[in-house]
Amino acid sequence: MLGVFFFNCRANSVTWNPHKMMSVPLQCSALLVREEGLMQSCNQMHAVYLFQQDKHYDLSYDTGDKALQCGRHVDIFKLWLMWRAKGTIGFEAQIDKCLELSEYLYNKIKDREGYEMVFNGKPQHTNVCFWYLPPGIRYMEDKEERKKHLHKVAPVIKARMMEYGTTMVSYQPQGDKVNFFRMVISNPAATFEDIDFLIEEIERLGQDL
């Protein structure tokens, strides 16, 4: 699968993080390079007390001299175990479920009163970026004053989410855009009912702002 990807990719290197959408426990990342031997030529220190050249087995098994870190956990083992358990079709279904939930969230709020999407069009992945506008600022005519108030909304709602322990959604500013919610759906155990609850909870916690 990855070989086919590289064949069609013009990049010389690709970073792959199975600990994200594939839900492999942290940390599990890979740096894939096109040129064979590149990692070893960049990172090897020729530590003779570790990587003796006269060992009785195939020296290609000594992978420590290829990486920035020499001694580390075998992070790839977690991915191997999960792939054995779920299979490619299982991972595909898991990621498709997250994409389906993201589209469901987008469709629920794009025309709902009190919500504005940060970007035009349907999200291309599982990140759904939006503002929640409490009733008190929806009809403000002064754009700068409205922007100033809106910037404070997401942090307050996030704090209340944490205090109540009901849910938690990240927020951030971006360029000239004030703080907005950035909902990243990566838990395949989530349900449509969870998305409905999230929307209602944001409205409940932010109605007085």
PDB file of C-alpha atoms in Angstrom:
ATOM      1  CA  MET A   1       0.000   0.000   0.000  1.00  0.00           C
ATOM      2  CA  LEU A   2       2.696   2.474   1.018  1.00  0.00           C
ATOM      3  CA  GLY A   3       4.873   1.397  -1.877  1.00  0.00           C
ATOM      4  CA  VAL A   4       2.113   2.265  -4.341  1.00  0.00           C
ATOM      5  CA  PHE A   5       1.663   5.631  -2.622  1.00  0.00           C
ATOM      6  CA  PHE A   6       5.352   6.458  -2.954  1.00  0.00           C
ATOM      7  CA  PHE A   7       5.391   5.399  -6.580  1.00  0.00           C
ATOM      8  CA  ASN A   8       2.717   8.014  -7.307  1.00  0.00           C
ATOM      9  CA  CYS A   9       4.183  10.676  -5.026  1.00  0.00           C
ATOM     10  CA  ARG A  10       6.685  13.297  -6.173  1.00  0.00           C
ATOM     11  CA  ALA A  11       8.001  13.929  -2.645  1.00  0.00           C
ATOM     12  CA  ASN A  12      11.307  12.484  -1.514  1.00  0.00           C
ATOM     13  CA  SER A  13       9.995  11.898   1.997  1.00  0.00           C
ATOM     14  CA  VAL A  14       6.653  11.516   3.751  1.00  0.00           C
ATOM     15  CA  THR A  15       5.781  11.620   7.451  1.00  0.00           C
ATOM     16  CA  TRP A  16       3.101   9.154   8.479  1.00  0.00           C
ATOM     17  CA  ASN A  17       1.428   9.246  11.917  1.00  0.00           C
ATOM     18  CA  PRO A  18      -0.643   6.111  12.636  1.00  0.00           C
ATOM     19  CA  HIS A  19      -1.296   7.495  16.141  1.00  0.00           C
ATOM     20  CA  LYS A  20      -3.765   9.922  14.591  1.00  0.00           C
ATOM     21  CA  MET A  21      -6.578   8.609  12.376  1.00  0.00           C
ATOM     22  CA  MET A  22      -5.581   4.975  12.873  1.00  0.00           C
ATOM     23  CA  SER A  23      -5.797   5.432  16.681  1.00  0.00           C
ATOM     24  CA  VAL A  24      -2.543   3.630  17.445  1.00  0.00           C
ATOM     25  CA  PRO A  25      -1.468   4.574  21.023  1.00  0.00           C
ATOM     26  CA  LEU A  26       1.040   7.419  21.230  1.00  0.00           C
ATOM     27  CA  GLN A  27       3.626   7.590  19.946  1.00  0.00           C
ATOM     28  CA  CYS A  28       3.714   5.874  16.579  1.00  0.00           C
ATOM     29  CA  SER A  29       5.191   7.809  13.660  1.00  0.00           C
ATOM     30  CA  ALA A  30       7.181   6.916  10.597  1.00  0.00           C
ATOM     31  CA  LEU A  31       9.415   8.904   8.262  1.00  0.00           C
ATOM     32  CA  LEU A  32       9.400   7.260   4.849  1.00  0.00           C
ATOM     33  CA  VAL A  33      12.165   8.187   2.397  1.00  0.00           C
ATOM     34  CA  ARG A  34      12.476   7.340  -1.257  1.00  0.00           C
ATOM     35  CA  GLU A  35      16.265   6.946  -1.373  1.00  0.00           C
ATOM     36  CA  GLU A  36      17.502   3.663   0.045  1.00  0.00           C
ATOM     37  CA  GLY A  37      20.231   4.110   2.666  1.00  0.00           C
ATOM     38  CA  LEU A  38      19.522   7.834   3.172  1.00  0.00           C
ATOM     39  CA  MET A  39      18.589   7.576   6.851  1.00  0.00           C
ATOM     40  CA  GLN A  40      21.705   5.604   7.658  1.00  0.00           C
ATOM     41  CA  SER A  41      24.029   7.950   5.801  1.00  0.00           C
ATOM     42  CA  CYS A  42      22.497  10.954   7.600  1.00  0.00           C
ATOM     43  CA  ASN A  43      22.317   9.584  11.131  1.00  0.00           C
ATOM     44  CA  GLN A  44      24.902   6.839  11.592  1.00  0.00           C
ATOM     45  CA  MET A  45      27.552   7.455  14.247  1.00  0.00           C
ATOM     46  CA  HIS A  46      29.489   4.199  13.736  1.00  0.00           C
ATOM     47  CA  ALA A  47      29.336   3.456  17.473  1.00  0.00           C
ATOM     48  CA  VAL A  48      31.619   0.399  17.525  1.00  0.00           C
ATOM     49  CA  TYR A  49      30.555  -0.559  21.058  1.00  0.00           C
ATOM     50  CA  LEU A  50      27.013  -1.091  19.730  1.00  0.00           C
ATOM     51  CA  PHE A  51      27.201  -1.833  16.030  1.00  0.00           C
ATOM     52  CA  GLN A  52      30.144  -4.167  15.595  1.00  0.00           C
ATOM     53  CA  GLN A  53      30.791  -5.114  11.998  1.00  0.00           C
ATOM     54  CA  ASP A  54      31.854  -8.698  12.727  1.00  0.00           C
ATOM     55  CA  LYS A  55      28.590  -9.978  14.247  1.00  0.00           C
ATOM     56  CA  HIS A  56      27.462 -13.442  13.211  1.00  0.00           C
ATOM     57  CA  TYR A  57      24.065 -12.266  11.886  1.00  0.00           C
ATOM     58  CA  ASP A  58      22.831  -9.973   9.110  1.00  0.00           C
ATOM     59  CA  LEU A  59      23.917  -6.436  10.083  1.00  0.00           C
ATOM     60  CA  SER A  60      20.846  -4.922   8.413  1.00  0.00           C
ATOM     61  CA  TYR A  61      18.938  -5.917  11.565  1.00  0.00           C
ATOM     62  CA  ASP A  62      20.887  -3.279  13.517  1.00  0.00           C
ATOM     63  CA  THR A  63      18.471  -0.462  12.729  1.00  0.00           C
ATOM     64  CA  GLY A  64      19.573   1.796  15.586  1.00  0.00           C
ATOM     65  CA  ASP A  65      22.229   3.485  13.450  1.00  0.00           C
ATOM     66  CA  LYS A  66      19.568   4.671  11.001  1.00  0.00           C
ATOM     67  CA  ALA A  67      17.577   6.780  13.463  1.00  0.00           C
ATOM     68  CA  LEU A  68      18.085  10.006  15.398  1.00  0.00           C
ATOM     69  CA  GLN A  69      17.457   8.058  18.588  1.00  0.00           C
ATOM     70  CA  CYS A  70      19.447   4.921  19.107  1.00  0.00           C
ATOM     71  CA  GLY A  71      17.643   3.212  21.978  1.00  0.00           C
ATOM     72  CA  ARG A  72      13.851   3.503  21.910  1.00  0.00           C
ATOM     73  CA  HIS A  73      10.615   1.568  22.213  1.00  0.00           C
ATOM     74  CA  VAL A  74       9.586  -0.563  19.261  1.00  0.00           C
ATOM     75  CA  ASP A  75       6.754   1.790  18.306  1.00  0.00           C
ATOM     76  CA  ILE A  76       6.001  -0.053  15.089  1.00  0.00           C
ATOM     77  CA  PHE A  77       5.019  -3.145  17.087  1.00  0.00           C
ATOM     78  CA  LYS A  78       1.805  -1.417  18.238  1.00  0.00           C
ATOM     79  CA  LEU A  79       0.849  -0.726  14.646  1.00  0.00           C
ATOM     80  CA  TRP A  80       1.686  -4.276  13.592  1.00  0.00           C
ATOM     81  CA  LEU A  81      -0.522  -5.726  16.329  1.00  0.00           C
ATOM     82  CA  MET A  82      -3.445  -3.463  15.434  1.00  0.00           C
ATOM     83  CA  TRP A  83      -3.089  -4.233  11.732  1.00  0.00           C
ATOM     84  CA  ARG A  84      -3.122  -7.949  12.512  1.00  0.00           C
ATOM     85  CA  ALA A  85      -6.266  -7.503  14.600  1.00  0.00           C
ATOM     86  CA  LYS A  86      -8.234  -5.102  12.392  1.00  0.00           C
ATOM     87  CA  GLY A  87      -6.804  -5.645   8.946  1.00  0.00           C
ATOM     88  CA  THR A  88      -6.807  -3.080   6.158  1.00  0.00           C
ATOM     89  CA  ILE A  89     -10.587  -3.308   5.774  1.00  0.00           C
ATOM     90  CA  GLY A  90     -11.026  -2.688   9.506  1.00  0.00           C
ATOM     91  CA  PHE A  91      -8.896   0.454   9.404  1.00  0.00           C
ATOM     92  CA  GLU A  92     -10.777   1.621   6.320  1.00  0.00           C
ATOM     93  CA  ALA A  93     -14.124   1.211   8.103  1.00  0.00           C
ATOM     94  CA  GLN A  94     -12.802   3.018  11.183  1.00  0.00           C
ATOM     95  CA  ILE A  95     -11.644   6.057   9.217  1.00  0.00           C
ATOM     96  CA  ASP A  96     -14.779   6.088   7.068  1.00  0.00           C
ATOM     97  CA  LYS A  97     -16.848   6.227  10.273  1.00  0.00           C
ATOM     98  CA  CYS A  98     -14.954   9.319  11.455  1.00  0.00           C
ATOM     99  CA  LEU A  99     -15.425  10.992   8.072  1.00  0.00           C
ATOM    100  CA  GLU A 100     -19.140  10.178   8.191  1.00  0.00           C
ATOM    101  CA  LEU A 101     -19.480  11.723  11.658  1.00  0.00           C
ATOM    102  CA  SER A 102     -17.635  14.852  10.540  1.00  0.00           C
ATOM    103  CA  GLU A 103     -19.958  15.281   7.581  1.00  0.00           C
ATOM    104  CA  TYR A 104     -22.932  14.745   9.893  1.00  0.00           C
ATOM    105  CA  LEU A 105     -21.709  17.521  12.218  1.00  0.00           C
ATOM    106  CA  TYR A 106     -21.154  19.859   9.286  1.00  0.00           C
ATOM    107  CA  ASN A 107     -24.624  19.216   7.866  1.00  0.00           C
ATOM    108  CA  LYS A 108     -26.229  19.747  11.281  1.00  0.00           C
ATOM    109  CA  ILE A 109     -24.680  23.159  11.968  1.00  0.00           C
ATOM    110  CA  LYS A 110     -24.030  24.777   8.578  1.00  0.00           C
ATOM    111  CA  ASP A 111     -27.534  26.273   8.433  1.00  0.00           C
ATOM    112  CA  ARG A 112     -28.368  26.146  12.138  1.00  0.00           C
ATOM    113  CA  GLU A 113     -29.070  29.418  13.911  1.00  0.00           C
ATOM    114  CA  GLY A 114     -26.137  30.594  15.982  1.00  0.00           C
ATOM    115  CA  TYR A 115     -23.438  28.803  13.958  1.00  0.00           C
ATOM    116  CA  GLU A 116     -21.087  30.058  11.272  1.00  0.00           C
ATOM    117  CA  MET A 117     -18.593  27.960   9.363  1.00  0.00           C
ATOM    118  CA  VAL A 118     -15.036  29.265   9.309  1.00  0.00           C
ATOM    119  CA  PHE A 119     -14.398  28.047   5.762  1.00  0.00           C
ATOM    120  CA  ASN A 120     -16.739  27.768   2.822  1.00  0.00           C
ATOM    121  CA  GLY A 121     -17.707  24.321   1.630  1.00  0.00           C
ATOM    122  CA  LYS A 122     -17.744  20.873   3.160  1.00  0.00           C
ATOM    123  CA  PRO A 123     -14.636  19.931   5.171  1.00  0.00           C
ATOM    124  CA  GLN A 124     -12.197  17.777   3.242  1.00  0.00           C
ATOM    125  CA  HIS A 125     -11.294  15.645   6.246  1.00  0.00           C
ATOM    126  CA  THR A 126     -12.413  15.242   9.870  1.00  0.00           C
ATOM    127  CA  ASN A 127     -11.665  18.807  11.015  1.00  0.00           C
ATOM    128  CA  VAL A 128     -14.877  20.836  11.309  1.00  0.00           C
ATOM    129  CA  CYS A 129     -14.164  24.496  12.068  1.00  0.00           C
ATOM    130  CA  PHE A 130     -16.983  26.739  13.233  1.00  0.00           C
ATOM    131  CA  TRP A 131     -18.030  29.629  15.445  1.00  0.00           C
ATOM    132  CA  TYR A 132     -20.874  29.520  17.901  1.00  0.00           C
ATOM    133  CA  LEU A 133     -22.559  32.914  18.259  1.00  0.00           C
ATOM    134  CA  PRO A 134     -24.533  33.301  21.494  1.00  0.00           C
ATOM    135  CA  PRO A 135     -27.843  35.198  21.224  1.00  0.00           C
ATOM    136  CA  GLY A 136     -26.284  38.315  22.736  1.00  0.00           C
ATOM    137  CA  ILE A 137     -23.904  38.935  19.844  1.00  0.00           C
ATOM    138  CA  ARG A 138     -25.739  37.531  16.809  1.00  0.00           C
ATOM    139  CA  TYR A 139     -27.211  40.837  15.759  1.00  0.00           C
ATOM    140  CA  MET A 140     -24.434  43.237  16.762  1.00  0.00           C
ATOM    141  CA  GLU A 141     -24.035  45.858  14.056  1.00  0.00           C
ATOM    142  CA  ASP A 142     -20.561  46.986  15.110  1.00  0.00           C
ATOM    143  CA  LYS A 143     -18.353  44.403  13.378  1.00  0.00           C
ATOM    144  CA  GLU A 144     -15.265  45.121  15.472  1.00  0.00           C
ATOM    145  CA  GLU A 145     -17.206  44.895  18.725  1.00  0.00           C
ATOM    146  CA  ARG A 146     -18.829  41.668  17.530  1.00  0.00           C
ATOM    147  CA  LYS A 147     -15.443  40.251  16.625  1.00  0.00           C
ATOM    148  CA  LYS A 148     -14.031  41.210  20.013  1.00  0.00           C
ATOM    149  CA  HIS A 149     -16.848  39.437  21.860  1.00  0.00           C
ATOM    150  CA  LEU A 150     -16.765  36.397  19.585  1.00  0.00           C
ATOM    151  CA  HIS A 151     -13.057  35.903  20.290  1.00  0.00           C
ATOM    152  CA  LYS A 152     -13.904  35.198  23.949  1.00  0.00           C
ATOM    153  CA  VAL A 153     -16.763  32.768  23.350  1.00  0.00           C
ATOM    154  CA  ALA A 154     -14.934  29.536  22.500  1.00  0.00           C
ATOM    155  CA  PRO A 155     -12.449  29.758  25.426  1.00  0.00           C
ATOM    156  CA  VAL A 156     -15.263  30.303  27.946  1.00  0.00           C
ATOM    157  CA  ILE A 157     -17.373  27.445  26.570  1.00  0.00           C
ATOM    158  CA  LYS A 158     -14.311  25.167  26.526  1.00  0.00           C
ATOM    159  CA  ALA A 159     -13.596  26.052  30.181  1.00  0.00           C
ATOM    160  CA  ARG A 160     -17.198  25.277  31.118  1.00  0.00           C
ATOM    161  CA  MET A 161     -17.012  21.976  29.244  1.00  0.00           C
ATOM    162  CA  MET A 162     -14.020  21.006  31.349  1.00  0.00           C
ATOM    163  CA  GLU A 163     -15.651  22.135  34.588  1.00  0.00           C
ATOM    164  CA  TYR A 164     -18.809  20.124  33.912  1.00  0.00           C
ATOM    165  CA  GLY A 165     -16.834  17.193  32.502  1.00  0.00           C
ATOM    166  CA  THR A 166     -19.330  16.619  29.713  1.00  0.00           C
ATOM    167  CA  THR A 167     -17.252  17.034  26.577  1.00  0.00           C
ATOM    168  CA  MET A 168     -14.223  18.868  25.262  1.00  0.00           C
ATOM    169  CA  VAL A 169     -13.509  20.526  21.924  1.00  0.00           C
ATOM    170  CA  SER A 170     -10.375  22.360  20.869  1.00  0.00           C
ATOM    171  CA  TYR A 171     -10.369  25.981  19.708  1.00  0.00           C
ATOM    172  CA  GLN A 172      -7.882  28.279  18.030  1.00  0.00           C
ATOM    173  CA  PRO A 173      -7.484  31.548  16.117  1.00  0.00           C
ATOM    174  CA  GLN A 174      -6.131  31.557  12.563  1.00  0.00           C
ATOM    175  CA  GLY A 175      -4.683  34.667  10.954  1.00  0.00           C
ATOM    176  CA  ASP A 176      -7.335  37.390  11.124  1.00  0.00           C
ATOM    177  CA  LYS A 177      -9.990  34.883  12.244  1.00  0.00           C
ATOM    178  CA  VAL A 178     -10.875  35.058  15.947  1.00  0.00           C
ATOM    179  CA  ASN A 179     -11.093  31.965  18.151  1.00  0.00           C
ATOM    180  CA  PHE A 180     -13.229  29.230  16.628  1.00  0.00           C
ATOM    181  CA  PHE A 181     -14.010  25.646  17.553  1.00  0.00           C
ATOM    182  CA  ARG A 182     -11.950  23.030  15.714  1.00  0.00           C
ATOM    183  CA  MET A 183     -13.701  19.721  16.142  1.00  0.00           C
ATOM    184  CA  VAL A 184     -11.485  16.835  15.059  1.00  0.00           C
ATOM    185  CA  ILE A 185     -13.338  13.530  15.032  1.00  0.00           C
ATOM    186  CA  SER A 186     -10.921  10.633  15.368  1.00  0.00           C
ATOM    187  CA  ASN A 187     -12.733   8.315  17.783  1.00  0.00           C
ATOM    188  CA  PRO A 188     -14.586   5.586  15.872  1.00  0.00           C
ATOM    189  CA  ALA A 189     -16.597   4.800  19.016  1.00  0.00           C
ATOM    190  CA  ALA A 190     -18.385   8.158  18.717  1.00  0.00           C
ATOM    191  CA  THR A 191     -21.994   8.117  17.539  1.00  0.00           C
ATOM    192  CA  PHE A 192     -24.468  10.437  15.843  1.00  0.00           C
ATOM    193  CA  GLU A 193     -26.077  10.877  19.261  1.00  0.00           C
ATOM    194  CA  ASP A 194     -22.736  12.131  20.605  1.00  0.00           C
ATOM    195  CA  ILE A 195     -22.629  14.761  17.867  1.00  0.00           C
ATOM    196  CA  ASP A 196     -26.188  15.838  18.698  1.00  0.00           C
ATOM    197  CA  PHE A 197     -25.233  16.108  22.370  1.00  0.00           C
ATOM    198  CA  LEU A 198     -22.154  18.183  21.514  1.00  0.00           C
ATOM    199  CA  ILE A 199     -24.238  20.735  19.598  1.00  0.00           C
ATOM    200  CA  GLU A 200     -26.792  21.002  22.387  1.00  0.00           C
ATOM    201  CA  GLU A 201     -24.094  21.276  25.039  1.00  0.00           C
ATOM    202  CA  ILE A 202     -22.327  24.128  23.236  1.00  0.00           C
ATOM    203  CA  GLU A 203     -25.634  25.985  23.066  1.00  0.00           C
ATOM    204  CA  ARG A 204     -26.416  25.283  26.738  1.00  0.00           C
ATOM    205  CA  LEU A 205     -23.013  26.429  27.967  1.00  0.00           C
ATOM    206  CA  GLY A 206     -22.859  29.496  25.748  1.00  0.00           C
ATOM    207  CA  GLN A 207     -26.381  30.878  25.767  1.00  0.00           C
ATOM    208  CA  ASP A 208     -25.637  33.544  28.396  1.00  0.00           C
ATOM    209  CA  LEU A 209     -22.440  34.891  26.825  1.00  0.00           C
TER     210      LEU A 209
END
